[in-house]
Amino acid sequence: MRNFKKPDVLVSKCLEHGRCRYDGQMISSDFVKSTKKYFNYVPVCPEVEIGLSIPRNSLKIVFENEKFEFVQNITNNNYTSKITQFSSDFLDSIENIDGAVLKHKSPSCGIKNVKVYTAKGNPTNQKTEGFFAKEVLYRYSNIAIEEESRLRNKRIKDHFLTKLYTIKDFKEVKESESIKNLIEFHTNNKFLFMAYNQKQKDILGNIVGNHNKNFDKIIKLYEKHLQLLLKRPSAIGSNINVLMHIFGYMSNKISKDEKLLFIDSLQRYHDELDCLCVPIILLKSWVIRFNVDYLKKQTYFEPFPQELADNSEMFKRDYWND
Ligand code: SF4
């Protein structure tokens, strides 16, 4: 079992942390609920922080004179400078965060696809980020940031959690200023990185292998390529490649039937009939049985706390109505 450090995660306060929505409601979120024990959440409601009441008239983003404005419905009060100032001051005041879970569609917190209106209040085809989210994205372009609604999708959620915990670990390596820790980090993440992006994994390997440069230079370059590597989730084909690689370590130690069982689990994962967890559990059981030390430490087997893995999606289909 990996020893995970608690990440610091910014969260829109209306998501399970307070009744601060314009209508005085709180939003229920399975993701936020299930991660409360595992994250140090930093809740914030930018609209309340700039002095708006609960309840209040809702707000919208208006595009006028080539600029986005933050305007309240009905009163038409303009809060653009207040929210811009607050976002900057607030992010200055908090410690570095490791991730953010923000409320979708909000003119303050939405990270994309927030509606834009004309000054007369008509919707346009334009979409943008919320005012607070824009500052978060600007300052923290490389951490795990997602909208809560998207985290209901298993692939997006797994990627968010993998990125969050990988970057959290990397920060510790960076702070330690130890090349030995960087080598260990890279070694333990070898198969995870291979599943994410083979090309960037090789570049990272070359950076780590170059001991002649000073730590500062190496870590900066490493960080840049780590961020490129974690940009997109791993693909099914890359995962199969990694699973076959790991399988190669024990294929001559297991029985013919066990091999067939593993190959079948790969096919079912490929056909999206089973989740990745099935071939991974099989491999893990053999890693434990044959005590393969090098593989035991691979983060690929547990990129985030197991308790946060949700494989229930595959059981959601209502077979009785088929
Ligand atoms: S979306 Fe953001 S600004 Fe709106 S209620 Fe939630 S926390 Fe407050």
mmCIF file of C-alpha atoms and ligand atoms in Angstrom:
data_model
loop_
_atom_site.group_PDB
_atom_site.id
_atom_site.type_symbol
_atom_site.label_atom_id
_atom_site.label_comp_id
_atom_site.label_asym_id
_atom_site.label_seq_id
_atom_site.Cartn_x
_atom_site.Cartn_y
_atom_site.Cartn_z
ATOM 1 C CA MET A 1 0.000 0.000 0.000
ATOM 2 C CA ARG A 2 1.297 3.430 -0.948
ATOM 3 C CA ASN A 3 1.617 6.125 1.642
ATOM 4 C CA PHE A 4 -0.353 9.078 0.233
ATOM 5 C CA LYS A 5 0.025 12.650 1.448
ATOM 6 C CA LYS A 6 -3.194 14.690 1.669
ATOM 7 C CA PRO A 7 -3.377 17.147 -1.239
ATOM 8 C CA ASP A 8 -4.600 20.731 -0.706
ATOM 9 C CA VAL A 9 -7.550 21.252 -3.020
ATOM 10 C CA LEU A 10 -9.438 24.458 -3.698
ATOM 11 C CA VAL A 11 -13.201 23.908 -3.914
ATOM 12 C CA SER A 12 -16.207 26.048 -4.786
ATOM 13 C CA LYS A 13 -17.822 26.408 -1.385
ATOM 14 C CA CYS A 14 -21.342 25.634 -2.621
ATOM 15 C CA LEU A 15 -20.126 22.093 -3.385
ATOM 16 C CA GLU A 16 -20.804 20.337 -0.084
ATOM 17 C CA HIS A 17 -19.197 23.102 2.008
ATOM 18 C CA GLY A 18 -21.883 25.754 2.515
ATOM 19 C CA ARG A 19 -25.295 27.073 1.522
ATOM 20 C CA CYS A 20 -23.889 29.972 -0.451
ATOM 21 C CA ARG A 21 -25.523 29.702 -3.880
ATOM 22 C CA TYR A 22 -27.544 32.657 -5.150
ATOM 23 C CA ASP A 23 -30.694 30.752 -4.144
ATOM 24 C CA GLY A 24 -29.338 29.856 -0.696
ATOM 25 C CA GLN A 25 -28.768 26.208 -1.601
ATOM 26 C CA MET A 26 -25.773 23.911 -1.306
ATOM 27 C CA ILE A 27 -24.960 21.500 -4.150
ATOM 28 C CA SER A 28 -24.664 17.820 -3.444
ATOM 29 C CA SER A 29 -21.564 16.239 -4.947
ATOM 30 C CA ASP A 30 -20.643 12.564 -4.622
ATOM 31 C CA PHE A 31 -17.063 13.346 -5.623
ATOM 32 C CA VAL A 32 -16.546 16.065 -3.008
ATOM 33 C CA LYS A 33 -18.317 13.993 -0.346
ATOM 34 C CA SER A 34 -16.190 10.935 -1.016
ATOM 35 C CA THR A 35 -12.905 12.862 -1.060
ATOM 36 C CA LYS A 36 -13.430 15.012 2.055
ATOM 37 C CA LYS A 37 -11.477 12.539 4.172
ATOM 38 C CA TYR A 38 -8.619 12.381 1.681
ATOM 39 C CA PHE A 39 -8.125 16.036 0.682
ATOM 40 C CA ASN A 40 -7.496 19.188 2.664
ATOM 41 C CA TYR A 41 -10.257 21.175 1.020
ATOM 42 C CA VAL A 42 -9.913 24.954 0.848
ATOM 43 C CA PRO A 43 -13.500 26.183 0.303
ATOM 44 C CA VAL A 44 -14.228 29.609 -1.135
ATOM 45 C CA CYS A 45 -17.302 31.393 -2.489
ATOM 46 C CA PRO A 46 -16.014 34.394 -4.456
ATOM 47 C CA GLU A 47 -19.466 35.968 -4.798
ATOM 48 C CA VAL A 48 -20.053 35.991 -1.040
ATOM 49 C CA GLU A 49 -16.466 37.142 -0.426
ATOM 50 C CA ILE A 50 -17.040 40.279 -2.499
ATOM 51 C CA GLY A 51 -19.951 41.188 -0.237
ATOM 52 C CA LEU A 52 -22.962 39.749 -2.030
ATOM 53 C CA SER A 53 -25.703 38.353 0.152
ATOM 54 C CA ILE A 54 -27.307 34.907 0.381
ATOM 55 C CA PRO A 55 -29.747 34.694 -1.307
ATOM 56 C CA ARG A 56 -28.973 37.220 -4.052
ATOM 57 C CA ASN A 57 -29.834 37.970 -7.650
ATOM 58 C CA SER A 58 -27.743 35.723 -9.889
ATOM 59 C CA LEU A 59 -24.846 37.077 -11.943
ATOM 60 C CA LYS A 60 -23.806 36.760 -15.549
ATOM 61 C CA ILE A 61 -20.879 37.491 -17.842
ATOM 62 C CA VAL A 62 -21.543 40.270 -20.318
ATOM 63 C CA PHE A 63 -19.367 41.025 -23.344
ATOM 64 C CA GLU A 64 -19.365 44.727 -23.947
ATOM 65 C CA ASN A 65 -16.846 47.104 -25.580
ATOM 66 C CA GLU A 66 -14.484 44.176 -26.293
ATOM 67 C CA LYS A 67 -14.384 43.284 -22.568
ATOM 68 C CA PHE A 68 -16.000 40.749 -20.263
ATOM 69 C CA GLU A 69 -17.965 42.262 -17.394
ATOM 70 C CA PHE A 70 -19.400 40.640 -14.266
ATOM 71 C CA VAL A 71 -22.940 41.917 -13.953
ATOM 72 C CA GLN A 72 -25.785 41.125 -11.575
ATOM 73 C CA ASN A 73 -29.172 40.301 -13.047
ATOM 74 C CA ILE A 74 -32.056 42.667 -12.236
ATOM 75 C CA THR A 75 -29.921 45.254 -10.362
ATOM 76 C CA ASN A 76 -27.440 45.533 -13.271
ATOM 77 C CA ASN A 77 -24.682 46.255 -10.734
ATOM 78 C CA ASN A 78 -21.223 45.719 -12.155
ATOM 79 C CA TYR A 79 -18.871 43.689 -9.905
ATOM 80 C CA THR A 80 -16.016 43.195 -12.378
ATOM 81 C CA SER A 81 -13.312 45.058 -10.472
ATOM 82 C CA LYS A 82 -14.416 43.591 -7.122
ATOM 83 C CA ILE A 83 -14.235 39.965 -8.270
ATOM 84 C CA THR A 84 -10.992 40.542 -10.171
ATOM 85 C CA GLN A 85 -9.360 42.110 -7.124
ATOM 86 C CA PHE A 86 -10.706 39.458 -4.769
ATOM 87 C CA SER A 87 -9.500 36.579 -6.980
ATOM 88 C CA SER A 88 -6.008 37.984 -7.088
ATOM 89 C CA ASP A 89 -5.823 38.800 -3.340
ATOM 90 C CA PHE A 90 -7.312 35.480 -2.310
ATOM 91 C CA LEU A 91 -4.919 33.411 -4.406
ATOM 92 C CA ASP A 92 -2.031 35.493 -3.052
ATOM 93 C CA SER A 93 -3.161 34.737 0.475
ATOM 94 C CA ILE A 94 -3.336 30.940 0.326
ATOM 95 C CA GLU A 95 -0.524 28.415 0.307
ATOM 96 C CA ASN A 96 0.217 26.614 -2.928
ATOM 97 C CA ILE A 97 -2.658 24.329 -3.827
ATOM 98 C CA ASP A 98 -2.353 20.917 -5.470
ATOM 99 C CA GLY A 99 -5.693 20.903 -7.274
ATOM 100 C CA ALA A 100 -9.101 22.528 -7.650
ATOM 101 C CA VAL A 101 -12.695 21.287 -7.960
ATOM 102 C CA LEU A 102 -14.922 24.058 -9.247
ATOM 103 C CA LYS A 103 -18.623 24.478 -9.993
ATOM 104 C CA HIS A 104 -19.479 24.203 -13.667
ATOM 105 C CA LYS A 105 -21.338 26.901 -15.628
ATOM 106 C CA SER A 106 -20.864 29.487 -12.855
ATOM 107 C CA PRO A 107 -19.882 32.998 -14.040
ATOM 108 C CA SER A 108 -17.441 32.998 -11.105
ATOM 109 C CA CYS A 109 -16.209 29.403 -10.817
ATOM 110 C CA GLY A 110 -16.830 27.645 -14.168
ATOM 111 C CA ILE A 111 -13.590 26.689 -15.918
ATOM 112 C CA LYS A 112 -15.065 26.543 -19.428
ATOM 113 C CA ASN A 113 -18.311 26.880 -21.363
ATOM 114 C CA VAL A 114 -19.731 29.649 -19.192
ATOM 115 C CA LYS A 115 -22.453 31.521 -21.082
ATOM 116 C CA VAL A 116 -21.815 35.060 -22.268
ATOM 117 C CA TYR A 117 -24.572 37.649 -22.712
ATOM 118 C CA THR A 118 -24.969 40.940 -24.531
ATOM 119 C CA ALA A 119 -25.453 44.135 -22.544
ATOM 120 C CA LYS A 120 -29.169 43.808 -23.257
ATOM 121 C CA GLY A 121 -29.177 40.384 -21.595
ATOM 122 C CA ASN A 122 -29.405 38.201 -24.702
ATOM 123 C CA PRO A 123 -27.309 35.008 -24.821
ATOM 124 C CA THR A 124 -24.449 34.948 -27.374
ATOM 125 C CA ASN A 125 -22.672 31.975 -28.955
ATOM 126 C CA GLN A 126 -19.546 32.862 -27.041
ATOM 127 C CA LYS A 127 -18.367 30.752 -24.066
ATOM 128 C CA THR A 128 -15.670 31.609 -21.540
ATOM 129 C CA GLU A 129 -14.339 30.913 -18.015
ATOM 130 C CA GLY A 130 -15.774 32.350 -14.814
ATOM 131 C CA PHE A 131 -13.959 35.371 -13.384
ATOM 132 C CA PHE A 132 -12.470 33.548 -10.384
ATOM 133 C CA ALA A 133 -11.700 30.387 -12.372
ATOM 134 C CA LYS A 134 -9.802 32.449 -14.938
ATOM 135 C CA GLU A 135 -7.335 33.607 -12.266
ATOM 136 C CA VAL A 136 -7.010 30.066 -10.864
ATOM 137 C CA LEU A 137 -6.247 28.702 -14.348
ATOM 138 C CA TYR A 138 -3.761 31.488 -15.006
ATOM 139 C CA ARG A 139 -1.813 30.911 -11.790
ATOM 140 C CA TYR A 140 -2.073 27.137 -11.669
ATOM 141 C CA SER A 141 -2.016 26.078 -15.281
ATOM 142 C CA ASN A 142 -0.348 22.756 -14.530
ATOM 143 C CA ILE A 143 -2.168 21.285 -11.569
ATOM 144 C CA ALA A 144 -5.265 19.076 -11.564
ATOM 145 C CA ILE A 145 -8.268 21.367 -12.076
ATOM 146 C CA GLU A 146 -11.714 20.079 -12.935
ATOM 147 C CA GLU A 147 -15.345 20.978 -12.819
ATOM 148 C CA GLU A 148 -17.290 18.861 -10.390
ATOM 149 C CA SER A 149 -19.810 17.712 -13.002
ATOM 150 C CA ARG A 150 -17.067 16.283 -15.244
ATOM 151 C CA LEU A 151 -15.683 14.273 -12.331
ATOM 152 C CA ARG A 152 -18.727 12.014 -12.564
ATOM 153 C CA ASN A 153 -17.048 10.484 -15.613
ATOM 154 C CA LYS A 154 -14.750 7.661 -14.495
ATOM 155 C CA ARG A 155 -11.983 8.351 -17.017
ATOM 156 C CA ILE A 156 -11.871 12.065 -16.155
ATOM 157 C CA LYS A 157 -12.001 11.299 -12.440
ATOM 158 C CA ASP A 158 -9.185 8.711 -12.607
ATOM 159 C CA HIS A 159 -7.040 11.128 -14.605
ATOM 160 C CA PHE A 160 -7.738 13.978 -12.168
ATOM 161 C CA LEU A 161 -6.787 11.827 -9.164
ATOM 162 C CA THR A 162 -3.693 10.395 -10.860
ATOM 163 C CA LYS A 163 -2.451 13.855 -11.801
ATOM 164 C CA LEU A 164 -3.248 15.257 -8.356
ATOM 165 C CA TYR A 165 -1.306 12.613 -6.425
ATOM 166 C CA THR A 166 1.578 12.422 -8.915
ATOM 167 C CA ILE A 167 2.146 16.166 -8.764
ATOM 168 C CA LYS A 168 1.799 16.125 -4.972
ATOM 169 C CA ASP A 169 4.607 13.521 -4.784
ATOM 170 C CA PHE A 170 6.691 15.453 -7.283
ATOM 171 C CA LYS A 171 6.434 18.638 -5.188
ATOM 172 C CA GLU A 172 8.033 16.787 -2.293
ATOM 173 C CA VAL A 173 10.880 15.638 -4.513
ATOM 174 C CA LYS A 174 11.336 19.203 -5.721
ATOM 175 C CA GLU A 175 11.452 20.557 -2.183
ATOM 176 C CA SER A 176 13.935 17.891 -1.095
ATOM 177 C CA GLU A 177 16.431 19.109 -3.741
ATOM 178 C CA SER A 178 17.720 15.547 -3.877
ATOM 179 C CA ILE A 179 18.663 13.927 -7.178
ATOM 180 C CA LYS A 180 18.397 10.554 -5.418
ATOM 181 C CA ASN A 181 14.724 11.259 -4.637
ATOM 182 C CA LEU A 182 14.114 12.335 -8.219
ATOM 183 C CA ILE A 183 15.619 9.086 -9.540
ATOM 184 C CA GLU A 184 13.461 7.094 -7.119
ATOM 185 C CA PHE A 185 10.345 9.050 -8.140
ATOM 186 C CA HIS A 186 11.050 8.432 -11.797
ATOM 187 C CA THR A 187 11.798 4.734 -11.266
ATOM 188 C CA ASN A 188 8.613 4.131 -9.264
ATOM 189 C CA ASN A 189 6.501 5.928 -11.870
ATOM 190 C CA LYS A 190 8.054 4.180 -14.865
ATOM 191 C CA PHE A 191 5.002 2.160 -15.881
ATOM 192 C CA LEU A 192 2.507 4.895 -15.062
ATOM 193 C CA PHE A 193 4.451 7.293 -17.270
ATOM 194 C CA MET A 194 4.697 4.685 -20.002
ATOM 195 C CA ALA A 195 0.907 4.370 -19.980
ATOM 196 C CA TYR A 196 0.488 8.137 -20.151
ATOM 197 C CA ASN A 197 2.965 9.103 -22.826
ATOM 198 C CA GLN A 198 5.879 6.938 -23.971
ATOM 199 C CA LYS A 199 7.707 9.804 -25.707
ATOM 200 C CA GLN A 200 7.598 12.117 -22.675
ATOM 201 C CA LYS A 201 8.535 9.210 -20.402
ATOM 202 C CA ASP A 202 11.713 8.667 -22.443
ATOM 203 C CA ILE A 203 12.532 12.381 -22.338
ATOM 204 C CA LEU A 204 12.098 12.350 -18.553
ATOM 205 C CA GLY A 205 14.375 9.306 -18.359
ATOM 206 C CA ASN A 206 17.106 11.169 -20.266
ATOM 207 C CA ILE A 207 16.732 14.224 -18.033
ATOM 208 C CA VAL A 208 17.129 12.114 -14.882
ATOM 209 C CA GLY A 209 20.067 10.270 -16.417
ATOM 210 C CA ASN A 210 21.924 13.528 -16.898
ATOM 211 C CA HIS A 211 23.563 13.966 -13.485
ATOM 212 C CA ASN A 212 26.098 16.522 -14.634
ATOM 213 C CA LYS A 213 23.718 19.474 -14.572
ATOM 214 C CA ASN A 214 22.727 21.049 -11.270
ATOM 215 C CA PHE A 215 19.519 20.032 -9.516
ATOM 216 C CA ASP A 216 17.754 23.311 -10.262
ATOM 217 C CA LYS A 217 18.163 22.954 -14.012
ATOM 218 C CA ILE A 218 17.241 19.268 -14.014
ATOM 219 C CA ILE A 219 14.121 19.704 -11.902
ATOM 220 C CA LYS A 220 12.798 22.607 -13.974
ATOM 221 C CA LEU A 221 13.185 20.664 -17.194
ATOM 222 C CA TYR A 222 11.749 17.532 -15.586
ATOM 223 C CA GLU A 223 8.716 19.451 -14.315
ATOM 224 C CA LYS A 224 8.034 20.898 -17.751
ATOM 225 C CA HIS A 225 7.974 17.456 -19.381
ATOM 226 C CA LEU A 226 6.064 15.884 -16.491
ATOM 227 C CA GLN A 227 3.327 18.437 -17.102
ATOM 228 C CA LEU A 228 3.277 17.593 -20.797
ATOM 229 C CA LEU A 229 3.064 13.915 -19.918
ATOM 230 C CA LEU A 230 0.098 14.437 -17.586
ATOM 231 C CA LYS A 231 -1.837 16.636 -19.983
ATOM 232 C CA ARG A 232 -4.043 13.863 -21.339
ATOM 233 C CA PRO A 233 -5.352 10.672 -19.743
ATOM 234 C CA SER A 234 -3.784 7.343 -20.660
ATOM 235 C CA ALA A 235 -5.307 5.508 -23.626
ATOM 236 C CA ILE A 236 -6.562 1.908 -23.629
ATOM 237 C CA GLY A 237 -3.867 0.830 -26.132
ATOM 238 C CA SER A 238 -1.055 2.298 -23.997
ATOM 239 C CA ASN A 239 -2.407 0.579 -20.911
ATOM 240 C CA ILE A 240 -2.463 -2.763 -22.722
ATOM 241 C CA ASN A 241 1.131 -2.190 -23.760
ATOM 242 C CA VAL A 242 2.128 -1.530 -20.129
ATOM 243 C CA LEU A 243 0.162 -4.514 -18.841
ATOM 244 C CA MET A 244 1.936 -6.779 -21.366
ATOM 245 C CA HIS A 245 5.303 -5.359 -20.287
ATOM 246 C CA ILE A 246 4.611 -6.123 -16.632
ATOM 247 C CA PHE A 247 3.191 -9.505 -17.585
ATOM 248 C CA GLY A 248 6.558 -10.273 -19.202
ATOM 249 C CA TYR A 249 8.147 -10.294 -15.712
ATOM 250 C CA MET A 250 6.109 -13.310 -14.646
ATOM 251 C CA SER A 251 4.859 -15.058 -17.749
ATOM 252 C CA ASN A 252 7.314 -17.932 -17.216
ATOM 253 C CA LYS A 253 6.349 -18.312 -13.559
ATOM 254 C CA ILE A 254 2.598 -18.836 -13.960
ATOM 255 C CA SER A 255 0.514 -21.688 -15.342
ATOM 256 C CA LYS A 256 -0.964 -21.909 -18.831
ATOM 257 C CA ASP A 257 -4.482 -21.376 -17.438
ATOM 258 C CA GLU A 258 -3.379 -18.288 -15.536
ATOM 259 C CA LYS A 259 -1.881 -16.899 -18.743
ATOM 260 C CA LEU A 260 -5.147 -17.501 -20.588
ATOM 261 C CA LEU A 261 -7.086 -15.828 -17.798
ATOM 262 C CA PHE A 262 -4.836 -12.759 -18.051
ATOM 263 C CA ILE A 263 -5.059 -12.566 -21.859
ATOM 264 C CA ASP A 264 -8.838 -12.840 -21.568
ATOM 265 C CA SER A 265 -8.915 -9.983 -19.035
ATOM 266 C CA LEU A 266 -6.881 -7.837 -21.473
ATOM 267 C CA GLN A 267 -9.330 -8.574 -24.275
ATOM 268 C CA ARG A 268 -12.292 -7.702 -22.050
ATOM 269 C CA TYR A 269 -10.604 -4.467 -21.012
ATOM 270 C CA HIS A 270 -9.870 -3.701 -24.672
ATOM 271 C CA ASP A 271 -13.530 -4.324 -25.564
ATOM 272 C CA GLU A 272 -14.606 -2.142 -22.611
ATOM 273 C CA LEU A 273 -16.428 -5.023 -20.955
ATOM 274 C CA ASP A 274 -14.243 -4.890 -17.831
ATOM 275 C CA CYS A 275 -12.329 -2.078 -16.220
ATOM 276 C CA LEU A 276 -8.538 -1.758 -16.115
ATOM 277 C CA CYS A 277 -8.707 -2.910 -12.516
ATOM 278 C CA VAL A 278 -9.225 -6.566 -13.546
ATOM 279 C CA PRO A 279 -5.884 -7.212 -15.344
ATOM 280 C CA ILE A 280 -4.186 -4.981 -12.766
ATOM 281 C CA ILE A 281 -5.466 -7.082 -9.855
ATOM 282 C CA LEU A 282 -4.260 -10.246 -11.583
ATOM 283 C CA LEU A 283 -0.788 -8.770 -12.111
ATOM 284 C CA LYS A 284 -0.692 -7.423 -8.580
ATOM 285 C CA SER A 285 -1.490 -10.831 -7.128
ATOM 286 C CA TRP A 286 1.472 -12.325 -9.023
ATOM 287 C CA VAL A 287 3.768 -9.475 -8.037
ATOM 288 C CA ILE A 288 2.938 -10.283 -4.410
ATOM 289 C CA ARG A 289 3.203 -14.053 -4.886
ATOM 290 C CA PHE A 290 6.596 -13.865 -6.597
ATOM 291 C CA ASN A 291 7.748 -10.961 -4.447
ATOM 292 C CA VAL A 292 8.965 -8.810 -7.355
ATOM 293 C CA ASP A 293 10.335 -5.880 -5.367
ATOM 294 C CA TYR A 294 10.809 -3.519 -8.306
ATOM 295 C CA LEU A 295 7.205 -3.941 -9.411
ATOM 296 C CA LYS A 296 5.779 -3.699 -5.894
ATOM 297 C CA LYS A 297 6.794 -0.046 -5.800
ATOM 298 C CA GLN A 298 5.236 0.864 -9.151
ATOM 299 C CA THR A 299 2.626 3.614 -8.764
ATOM 300 C CA TYR A 300 0.849 2.187 -11.814
ATOM 301 C CA PHE A 301 -0.775 -0.368 -9.501
ATOM 302 C CA GLU A 302 -2.130 2.341 -7.210
ATOM 303 C CA PRO A 303 -1.884 5.868 -8.685
ATOM 304 C CA PHE A 304 -4.300 7.220 -6.027
ATOM 305 C CA PRO A 305 -5.871 5.797 -2.839
ATOM 306 C CA GLN A 306 -7.783 2.633 -3.711
ATOM 307 C CA GLU A 307 -10.752 3.803 -1.657
ATOM 308 C CA LEU A 308 -11.323 6.574 -4.224
ATOM 309 C CA ALA A 309 -11.488 4.191 -7.171
ATOM 310 C CA ASP A 310 -15.039 3.930 -8.416
ATOM 311 C CA ASN A 311 -15.751 1.040 -10.707
ATOM 312 C CA SER A 312 -19.485 1.137 -10.163
ATOM 313 C CA GLU A 313 -20.099 2.618 -13.636
ATOM 314 C CA MET A 314 -19.801 -0.798 -15.207
ATOM 315 C CA PHE A 315 -22.627 -2.040 -13.001
ATOM 316 C CA LYS A 316 -24.957 0.852 -13.730
ATOM 317 C CA ARG A 317 -26.537 -0.630 -16.860
ATOM 318 C CA ASP A 318 -30.107 -1.643 -16.248
ATOM 319 C CA TYR A 319 -30.134 -5.157 -17.715
ATOM 320 C CA TRP A 320 -33.785 -5.714 -16.771
ATOM 321 C CA ASN A 321 -34.849 -3.091 -19.307
ATOM 322 C CA ASP A 322 -32.660 -4.347 -22.175
HETATM 323 S S1 SF4 B 1 -20.306 28.650 -7.938
HETATM 324 FE FE1 SF4 B 1 -18.716 29.743 -6.855
HETATM 325 S S2 SF4 B 1 -19.502 31.804 -6.607
HETATM 326 FE FE2 SF4 B 1 -21.243 30.525 -7.159
HETATM 327 S S3 SF4 B 1 -22.098 29.914 -5.202
HETATM 328 FE FE3 SF4 B 1 -20.656 28.342 -5.789
HETATM 329 S S4 SF4 B 1 -18.779 28.949 -4.783
HETATM 330 FE FE4 SF4 B 1 -20.088 30.704 -4.771
#
